[in-house]
Coordinates of C-alpha atoms in Angstrom, one line a residue:
Chain A
X83 CA -29.3 -28.6 61.2
X84 CA -26.2 -30.8 60.7
X85 CA -26.2 -31.6 64.3
X86 CA -29.8 -32.5 64.4
X87 CA -29.4 -35.0 61.6
X88 CA -26.3 -36.5 63.4
X89 CA -28.3 -36.8 66.6
X90 CA -31.3 -38.3 64.9
X91 CA -29.4 -41.0 63.2
X92 CA -28.3 -43.1 66.2
X93 CA -31.7 -42.8 67.8
X94 CA -33.3 -44.1 64.6
X95 CA -30.7 -46.9 64.5
X96 CA -31.3 -47.8 68.1
X97 CA -35.0 -47.8 67.5
X98 CA -34.7 -49.9 64.5
X99 CA -32.4 -52.4 66.3
X100 CA -34.9 -52.5 69.2
X101 CA -37.8 -53.1 66.8
X102 CA -35.9 -55.8 64.9
X103 CA -35.1 -57.6 68.1
X104 CA -38.7 -57.2 69.3
X105 CA -40.2 -58.4 66.1
X106 CA -37.7 -61.1 65.4
X107 CA -39.5 -63.9 67.2
X108 CA -42.7 -63.0 65.5
X109 CA -41.0 -63.1 62.1
X110 CA -39.5 -66.4 62.8
X111 CA -42.7 -67.7 64.1
X112 CA -44.4 -66.6 60.9
X113 CA -41.7 -68.5 59.0
X114 CA -40.7 -65.3 57.3
X115 CA -37.2 -64.2 56.4
X116 CA -36.8 -61.2 58.8
X117 CA -39.1 -58.2 58.2
X118 CA -39.4 -56.2 55.0
X119 CA -36.3 -54.2 56.1
X120 CA -33.4 -55.8 54.3
X121 CA -34.1 -55.3 50.6
X122 CA -33.3 -58.3 48.3
X123 CA -30.2 -58.2 46.2
X124 CA -32.4 -58.4 43.1
X125 CA -34.4 -55.4 44.0
X126 CA -31.3 -53.4 44.8
X127 CA -29.8 -54.3 41.4
X128 CA -33.0 -53.5 39.6
X129 CA -33.2 -50.1 41.4
X130 CA -29.6 -49.4 40.6
X131 CA -30.1 -50.1 36.9
X132 CA -33.1 -47.8 36.8
X133 CA -31.2 -45.0 38.6
X134 CA -28.3 -45.2 36.1
X135 CA -30.3 -45.7 32.9
X136 CA -30.6 -42.6 30.8
X137 CA -34.1 -43.2 29.6
X138 CA -35.3 -44.1 33.1
X139 CA -34.3 -42.3 36.3
X140 CA -31.0 -41.0 34.9
X141 CA -30.2 -39.9 38.5
X142 CA -26.6 -40.1 37.5
X143 CA -27.1 -37.2 35.1
X144 CA -27.1 -34.9 38.2
X145 CA -25.8 -36.9 41.1
X146 CA -22.7 -38.8 41.9
X147 CA -24.0 -42.3 42.8
X148 CA -22.0 -45.3 44.0
X149 CA -19.7 -46.5 41.2
X150 CA -21.7 -44.8 38.4
X151 CA -19.4 -43.5 35.7
X152 CA -19.4 -39.9 34.4
X153 CA -21.8 -38.5 37.0
X154 CA -23.3 -35.0 36.6
X155 CA -22.7 -32.3 39.2
X156 CA -25.8 -30.2 39.4
X157 CA -27.2 -32.2 42.4
X158 CA -25.5 -33.3 45.6
X159 CA -23.9 -36.8 45.7
X160 CA -26.3 -39.4 46.9
X161 CA -24.6 -41.0 49.9
X162 CA -25.4 -41.7 53.6
X163 CA -29.0 -41.7 52.6
X164 CA -30.3 -43.6 55.7
X165 CA -28.7 -41.0 57.9
X166 CA -30.1 -38.2 55.9
X167 CA -33.5 -39.8 55.4
X168 CA -34.3 -42.0 58.4
X169 CA -37.8 -42.2 57.0
X170 CA -37.9 -43.9 53.6
X171 CA -41.2 -42.2 52.8
X172 CA -39.4 -38.8 52.9
X173 CA -36.9 -40.0 50.4
X174 CA -39.7 -41.4 48.2
X175 CA -41.5 -38.0 48.4
X176 CA -38.3 -36.2 47.2
X177 CA -38.1 -38.5 44.2
X178 CA -41.8 -38.4 43.5
X179 CA -41.9 -34.6 43.4
X180 CA -38.9 -32.6 44.3
X181 CA -40.7 -29.4 43.6
X182 CA -42.6 -29.7 46.9
X183 CA -39.5 -28.9 48.9
X184 CA -38.0 -26.5 46.3
X185 CA -40.4 -25.1 43.6
X186 CA -37.4 -24.0 41.6
X187 CA -35.5 -27.3 41.8
X188 CA -33.8 -28.6 38.8
X189 CA -34.8 -32.2 39.8
X190 CA -37.6 -33.6 37.6
X191 CA -40.8 -34.6 39.4
X192 CA -40.5 -38.3 38.6
X193 CA -43.8 -39.4 40.0
X194 CA -46.0 -36.3 39.5
X195 CA -45.0 -36.1 35.8
X196 CA -45.2 -39.9 35.2
X197 CA -41.6 -40.1 34.2
X198 CA -41.3 -43.3 36.2
X199 CA -44.0 -45.8 37.3
X200 CA -44.8 -46.1 41.1
X201 CA -43.0 -49.5 41.0
X202 CA -39.9 -48.1 39.4
X203 CA -39.8 -45.3 42.0
X204 CA -40.0 -47.9 44.8
X205 CA -37.1 -49.8 43.3
X206 CA -35.0 -46.7 42.9
X207 CA -35.8 -45.5 46.4
X208 CA -34.9 -48.9 47.9
X209 CA -31.6 -48.7 46.1
X210 CA -30.8 -45.1 46.9
X211 CA -31.8 -45.7 50.6
X212 CA -29.2 -48.4 50.8
X213 CA -26.4 -46.0 49.9
Chain B
X59 CA -21.3 -33.1 52.6
X60 CA -23.6 -30.2 53.3
X61 CA -21.2 -27.5 52.2
X62 CA -21.7 -27.8 48.4
X63 CA -25.5 -27.9 49.1
X64 CA -25.3 -24.7 51.0
X65 CA -23.2 -23.1 48.4
X66 CA -25.7 -24.2 45.8
X67 CA -28.5 -22.8 47.8
X68 CA -26.8 -19.4 48.0
X69 CA -26.1 -19.4 44.3
X70 CA -29.7 -20.3 43.7
X71 CA -30.8 -17.4 45.8
X72 CA -28.5 -15.1 43.9
X73 CA -29.8 -16.4 40.6
X74 CA -33.4 -16.0 41.7
X75 CA -32.8 -12.4 42.9
X76 CA -30.9 -11.5 39.7
X77 CA -33.5 -13.1 37.4
X78 CA -36.5 -11.7 39.2
X79 CA -38.9 -9.8 36.9
X80 CA -39.0 -6.9 39.4
X81 CA -39.6 -3.4 38.2
X82 CA -36.6 -3.6 36.0
X83 CA -36.6 -3.0 32.3
X84 CA -34.5 -4.9 29.7
X85 CA -31.4 -2.8 30.4
X86 CA -31.5 -3.6 34.1
X87 CA -32.1 -7.2 33.2
X88 CA -29.0 -7.2 31.0
X89 CA -26.8 -5.7 33.6
X90 CA -28.0 -8.2 36.3
X91 CA -27.5 -11.0 33.8
X92 CA -23.9 -10.0 33.2
X93 CA -23.3 -9.4 36.9
X94 CA -24.5 -12.8 37.8
X95 CA -22.0 -14.5 35.4
X96 CA -19.2 -12.2 36.5
X97 CA -19.7 -13.2 40.1
X98 CA -20.2 -16.8 39.3
X99 CA -17.1 -17.1 37.1
X100 CA -14.8 -14.2 38.3
X101 CA -11.9 -15.5 36.2
X102 CA -13.8 -15.4 32.9
X103 CA -13.6 -12.1 31.0
X104 CA -17.0 -11.0 29.7
X105 CA -15.9 -11.1 26.1
X106 CA -15.0 -14.8 26.4
X107 CA -18.7 -15.8 26.7
X108 CA -19.2 -15.7 23.0
X109 CA -17.1 -18.9 22.9
X110 CA -19.8 -20.9 24.8
X111 CA -18.6 -23.8 26.9
X112 CA -15.0 -23.1 25.7
X113 CA -15.0 -20.1 27.9
X114 CA -15.5 -22.4 30.9
X115 CA -13.8 -25.6 29.9
X116 CA -10.0 -25.3 29.2
X117 CA -9.7 -28.9 28.0
X118 CA -12.6 -28.7 25.5
X119 CA -11.2 -25.4 24.5
X120 CA -8.0 -26.9 23.2
X121 CA -9.8 -29.4 21.0
X122 CA -12.0 -26.6 19.7
X123 CA -9.0 -24.4 18.8
X124 CA -7.6 -27.3 16.8
X125 CA -10.9 -27.6 15.0
X126 CA -10.9 -23.9 14.2
X127 CA -7.6 -24.3 12.4
X128 CA -9.6 -25.7 9.5
X129 CA -13.0 -24.2 10.1
X130 CA -15.7 -26.8 9.3
X131 CA -18.1 -24.0 8.5
X132 CA -16.0 -22.4 5.8
X133 CA -17.9 -24.2 3.0
X134 CA -21.2 -22.8 4.3
X135 CA -19.7 -19.2 4.2
X136 CA -18.5 -19.7 0.7
X137 CA -21.8 -21.2 -0.5
X138 CA -23.6 -18.3 1.3
X139 CA -21.6 -15.7 -0.5
X140 CA -22.3 -17.2 -3.9
X141 CA -26.0 -17.3 -3.1
X142 CA -26.0 -13.8 -1.7
X143 CA -24.6 -12.4 -4.9
X144 CA -27.0 -14.2 -7.2
X145 CA -29.6 -11.9 -8.6
X146 CA -33.3 -12.8 -8.4
X147 CA -35.3 -13.4 -11.6
X148 CA -36.5 -9.8 -11.3
X149 CA -32.9 -8.5 -11.3
X150 CA -32.9 -7.5 -7.6
X151 CA -30.8 -9.2 -5.0
X152 CA -30.5 -9.6 -1.2
X153 CA -28.3 -6.5 -1.0
X154 CA -31.4 -4.5 -1.9
X155 CA -33.3 -5.7 1.1
X156 CA -30.8 -4.8 3.9
X157 CA -29.0 -1.8 5.2
X158 CA -25.5 -1.4 4.0
X159 CA -26.1 -3.9 1.2
X160 CA -26.5 -6.7 3.8
X161 CA -22.8 -6.5 4.8
X162 CA -21.9 -6.3 8.5
X163 CA -25.5 -6.1 9.7
X164 CA -25.9 -9.3 11.7
X165 CA -25.6 -7.5 15.0
X166 CA -28.9 -5.7 14.5
X167 CA -30.9 -8.9 14.4
X168 CA -33.4 -9.9 15.6
X169 CA -35.1 -6.5 15.2
X170 CA -38.6 -5.3 16.1
X171 CA -40.5 -4.3 13.0
X172 CA -42.9 -1.5 14.0
X173 CA -44.9 -1.8 10.8
X174 CA -45.6 -5.5 11.3
X175 CA -45.6 -5.3 15.1
X176 CA -43.4 -8.4 15.4
X177 CA -39.8 -9.6 15.9
X178 CA -38.0 -10.2 12.6
X179 CA -35.0 -12.5 12.7
X180 CA -32.3 -12.5 10.0
X181 CA -33.6 -15.8 8.5
X182 CA -37.1 -14.3 8.4
X183 CA -35.8 -11.2 6.8
X184 CA -34.0 -13.2 4.2
X185 CA -37.0 -15.3 3.3
X186 CA -39.2 -12.2 3.1
X187 CA -36.7 -10.6 0.8
X188 CA -37.1 -13.6 -1.5
X189 CA -40.9 -13.7 -1.5
X190 CA -41.1 -9.9 -2.0
X191 CA -39.0 -10.4 -5.1
X192 CA -41.1 -13.2 -6.5
X193 CA -38.9 -16.0 -5.3
X194 CA -40.1 -18.9 -3.2
X195 CA -39.2 -19.0 0.5
X196 CA -36.5 -21.5 1.6
X197 CA -37.3 -24.1 4.2
X198 CA -36.1 -22.9 7.6
X199 CA -33.6 -25.8 7.9
X200 CA -32.4 -25.7 4.3
X201 CA -28.7 -25.6 3.5
X202 CA -29.3 -22.4 1.4
X203 CA -30.8 -20.3 4.2
X204 CA -28.3 -21.5 6.8
X205 CA -25.5 -20.7 4.3
X206 CA -26.8 -17.2 3.7
X207 CA -27.1 -16.6 7.4
X208 CA -23.5 -18.0 7.8
X209 CA -22.2 -15.6 5.2
X210 CA -23.9 -12.6 6.8
X211 CA -22.6 -13.5 10.2
X212 CA -19.1 -13.8 8.7
X213 CA -19.2 -10.3 7.3
X214 CA -20.3 -9.0 10.7
X215 CA -17.6 -10.7 12.8
X216 CA -16.3 -8.4 15.5
X217 CA -19.3 -6.1 15.4
X218 CA -20.9 -5.6 18.9
X219 CA -24.4 -7.1 19.1
X220 CA -26.8 -4.1 19.2
X221 CA -30.4 -5.3 19.5
X222 CA -32.8 -2.5 20.1
X223 CA -36.1 -2.5 22.0
X224 CA -37.9 0.5 20.7
X225 CA -40.2 2.5 22.9
X226 CA -43.2 0.5 21.8
X227 CA -45.3 -1.6 24.1
X228 CA -45.5 -4.4 21.5
X229 CA -41.7 -4.6 21.4
X230 CA -41.5 -4.8 25.2
X231 CA -44.2 -7.4 25.2
X232 CA -42.2 -9.5 22.8
X233 CA -39.1 -9.2 24.9
X234 CA -41.1 -10.1 28.1
X235 CA -42.6 -13.2 26.3
X236 CA -39.1 -14.3 25.4
X237 CA -37.8 -13.8 28.9
X238 CA -40.8 -15.7 30.4
X239 CA -40.1 -18.6 28.0
X240 CA -36.5 -18.7 29.1
X241 CA -37.3 -18.9 32.8
X242 CA -40.4 -21.1 32.6
X243 CA -40.4 -24.8 33.5
X244 CA -41.5 -27.0 30.7
X245 CA -41.8 -30.5 29.5
X246 CA -42.1 -33.8 31.3
X247 CA -38.7 -33.2 32.8
X248 CA -39.8 -29.8 34.1
X249 CA -36.7 -27.9 33.1
X250 CA -36.4 -24.2 32.3
X251 CA -33.7 -23.0 29.9
X252 CA -32.3 -21.0 32.8
X253 CA -32.0 -24.2 34.9
X254 CA -29.3 -25.5 32.7
X255 CA -27.7 -22.3 31.2
X256 CA -28.0 -19.9 34.2
X257 CA -28.4 -21.7 37.5
X258 CA -26.3 -24.7 36.5
X259 CA -23.9 -23.2 33.9
X260 CA -20.5 -24.7 34.4
X261 CA -21.9 -27.9 35.9
X262 CA -22.2 -31.2 34.3
X263 CA -25.3 -33.1 33.2
X264 CA -23.9 -36.5 32.8
X265 CA -20.9 -35.9 30.5
X266 CA -22.3 -32.7 29.1
X267 CA -20.7 -29.5 30.4
X268 CA -23.3 -26.7 30.5
X269 CA -22.4 -23.4 28.9
X270 CA -23.6 -20.0 30.1
X271 CA -26.4 -18.4 28.2
X272 CA -24.5 -15.1 28.1
X273 CA -23.1 -15.0 24.5
X274 CA -25.3 -17.9 23.3
X275 CA -26.6 -16.3 20.1
X276 CA -23.3 -14.7 19.1
X277 CA -21.9 -17.5 16.9
X278 CA -24.9 -18.8 15.0
X279 CA -25.4 -20.5 12.7
X280 CA -23.1 -23.1 14.1
X281 CA -21.3 -26.2 12.7
X282 CA -22.2 -29.1 15.0
X283 CA -19.7 -31.9 14.6
X284 CA -22.2 -34.3 16.1
X285 CA -24.5 -33.6 13.2
X286 CA -21.9 -32.9 10.6
X287 CA -23.6 -29.7 9.4
X288 CA -24.3 -26.1 10.1
X289 CA -27.5 -25.4 12.0
X290 CA -29.6 -22.3 12.9
X291 CA -30.2 -21.0 16.4
X292 CA -33.8 -22.0 16.2
X293 CA -32.7 -25.6 15.4
X294 CA -30.7 -25.5 18.6
X295 CA -33.8 -24.2 20.5
X296 CA -35.8 -27.0 18.9
X297 CA -33.3 -29.6 20.2
X298 CA -33.1 -28.3 23.8
X299 CA -36.9 -28.1 24.0
X300 CA -37.3 -31.6 22.7
X301 CA -34.7 -32.8 25.2
X302 CA -36.8 -31.6 28.1
X303 CA -39.5 -33.7 26.7
X304 CA -41.7 -30.8 25.7
X305 CA -43.4 -30.4 22.3
X306 CA -41.0 -28.2 20.3
X307 CA -42.2 -25.2 18.4
X308 CA -41.4 -24.7 14.8
X309 CA -38.3 -22.8 13.7
X310 CA -39.2 -19.1 13.3
X311 CA -42.4 -19.5 15.4
X312 CA -43.4 -16.4 17.3
X313 CA -42.2 -18.2 20.5
X314 CA -38.7 -18.7 19.2
X315 CA -38.4 -15.3 17.7
X316 CA -39.3 -13.7 21.0
X317 CA -36.9 -16.0 22.7
X318 CA -34.2 -15.0 20.4
X319 CA -35.1 -11.4 21.0
X320 CA -34.6 -11.7 24.7
X321 CA -31.6 -13.9 24.6
X322 CA -29.8 -11.7 22.0
X323 CA -30.6 -8.6 23.9
X324 CA -28.9 -10.1 27.0
X325 CA -25.7 -10.4 24.9
X326 CA -25.8 -6.8 23.6
X327 CA -22.2 -5.5 23.7
X328 CA -20.6 -8.8 23.0
X329 CA -19.4 -9.3 19.5
X330 CA -20.8 -11.3 16.6
X331 CA -18.4 -14.3 16.0
X332 CA -20.4 -16.5 13.8
X333 CA -20.4 -18.9 12.3
X334 CA -19.1 -21.0 15.1
X335 CA -18.1 -24.7 15.7
X336 CA -19.4 -26.8 18.5
X337 CA -19.7 -30.5 19.5

């Protein structure tokens, strides 16, 4: 399991690099700042705020995250997320409804129970994915 | 990175196995409940669990021991004793409503009343004692009722909790309802009581250190320094249910009485040490 993840990671990276290189001319041609891939600083900051805020994601209640103070310890630390979740959609699915993967999970179903809006979830996922 | 996750998974399996309804009756449940915590915290003696989070958190324990030097619940005990001794208008008193004059009986509550077919908590018994004697019932969160309960706990300190589930299908059904409540996910946040106080006991939710449910009812009513007053067990239930963003039940609702029945039965054999003091 561990090995699989470790193996998948470089492949994913290579693929992404290849894609970026392939698409770069198109992006430049379209006059766009490269692809949707690098998330803006503003989005990351907004996602971080939502993840740390008690009345919002409050992810910090259970996960050690970045420089968040007084993190909880019932969930695993959120780090190396791109390696663990090459697919952003899988990470989003975990946040939207963690009970799919583990019906007994302690993690609240943020999307399914309307704890956060879809936009808020996207912001948090962008931020967490950057860790 | 994965190691803690694996350990968590194994603990979760253990918790699930131990908390499975299975074919077991209440006594098997109780033994499994204890065994789970013994394995989870091998260094914590069973009789320490009546001290809640202070059984698991040495630093918080020191602050608590300081607080216990001048017990903040003392006033409630004194007020409770005065109230307890006051005769009703008809000349009777609380002592007439309880075994042993109401002294040292806390450990038998909640009890299943076969005549009424329901779980009777100490607070309910106190209020029924009043109405039977022509007095009006106290509000569940009134200082008076909490004080009476504090005094009765005080006179019962050191007595092993001894909740009985008589051989009556209605009693067993009440116990099972309380157990189901404890393990059911609820509220917008989708938490079960057991998520925090069984599976994650000893972990932190933000800065809150989670206590084990074993021993939970032993020290109620409890002085909460955060609130600056003594509160009932059902008031604590109310708070935890509200915190998971579910609609709380009323104090002394059938739901909470059954919950208390289950939870207190799990602590049978541990001693009464109320009233207590907590954050």
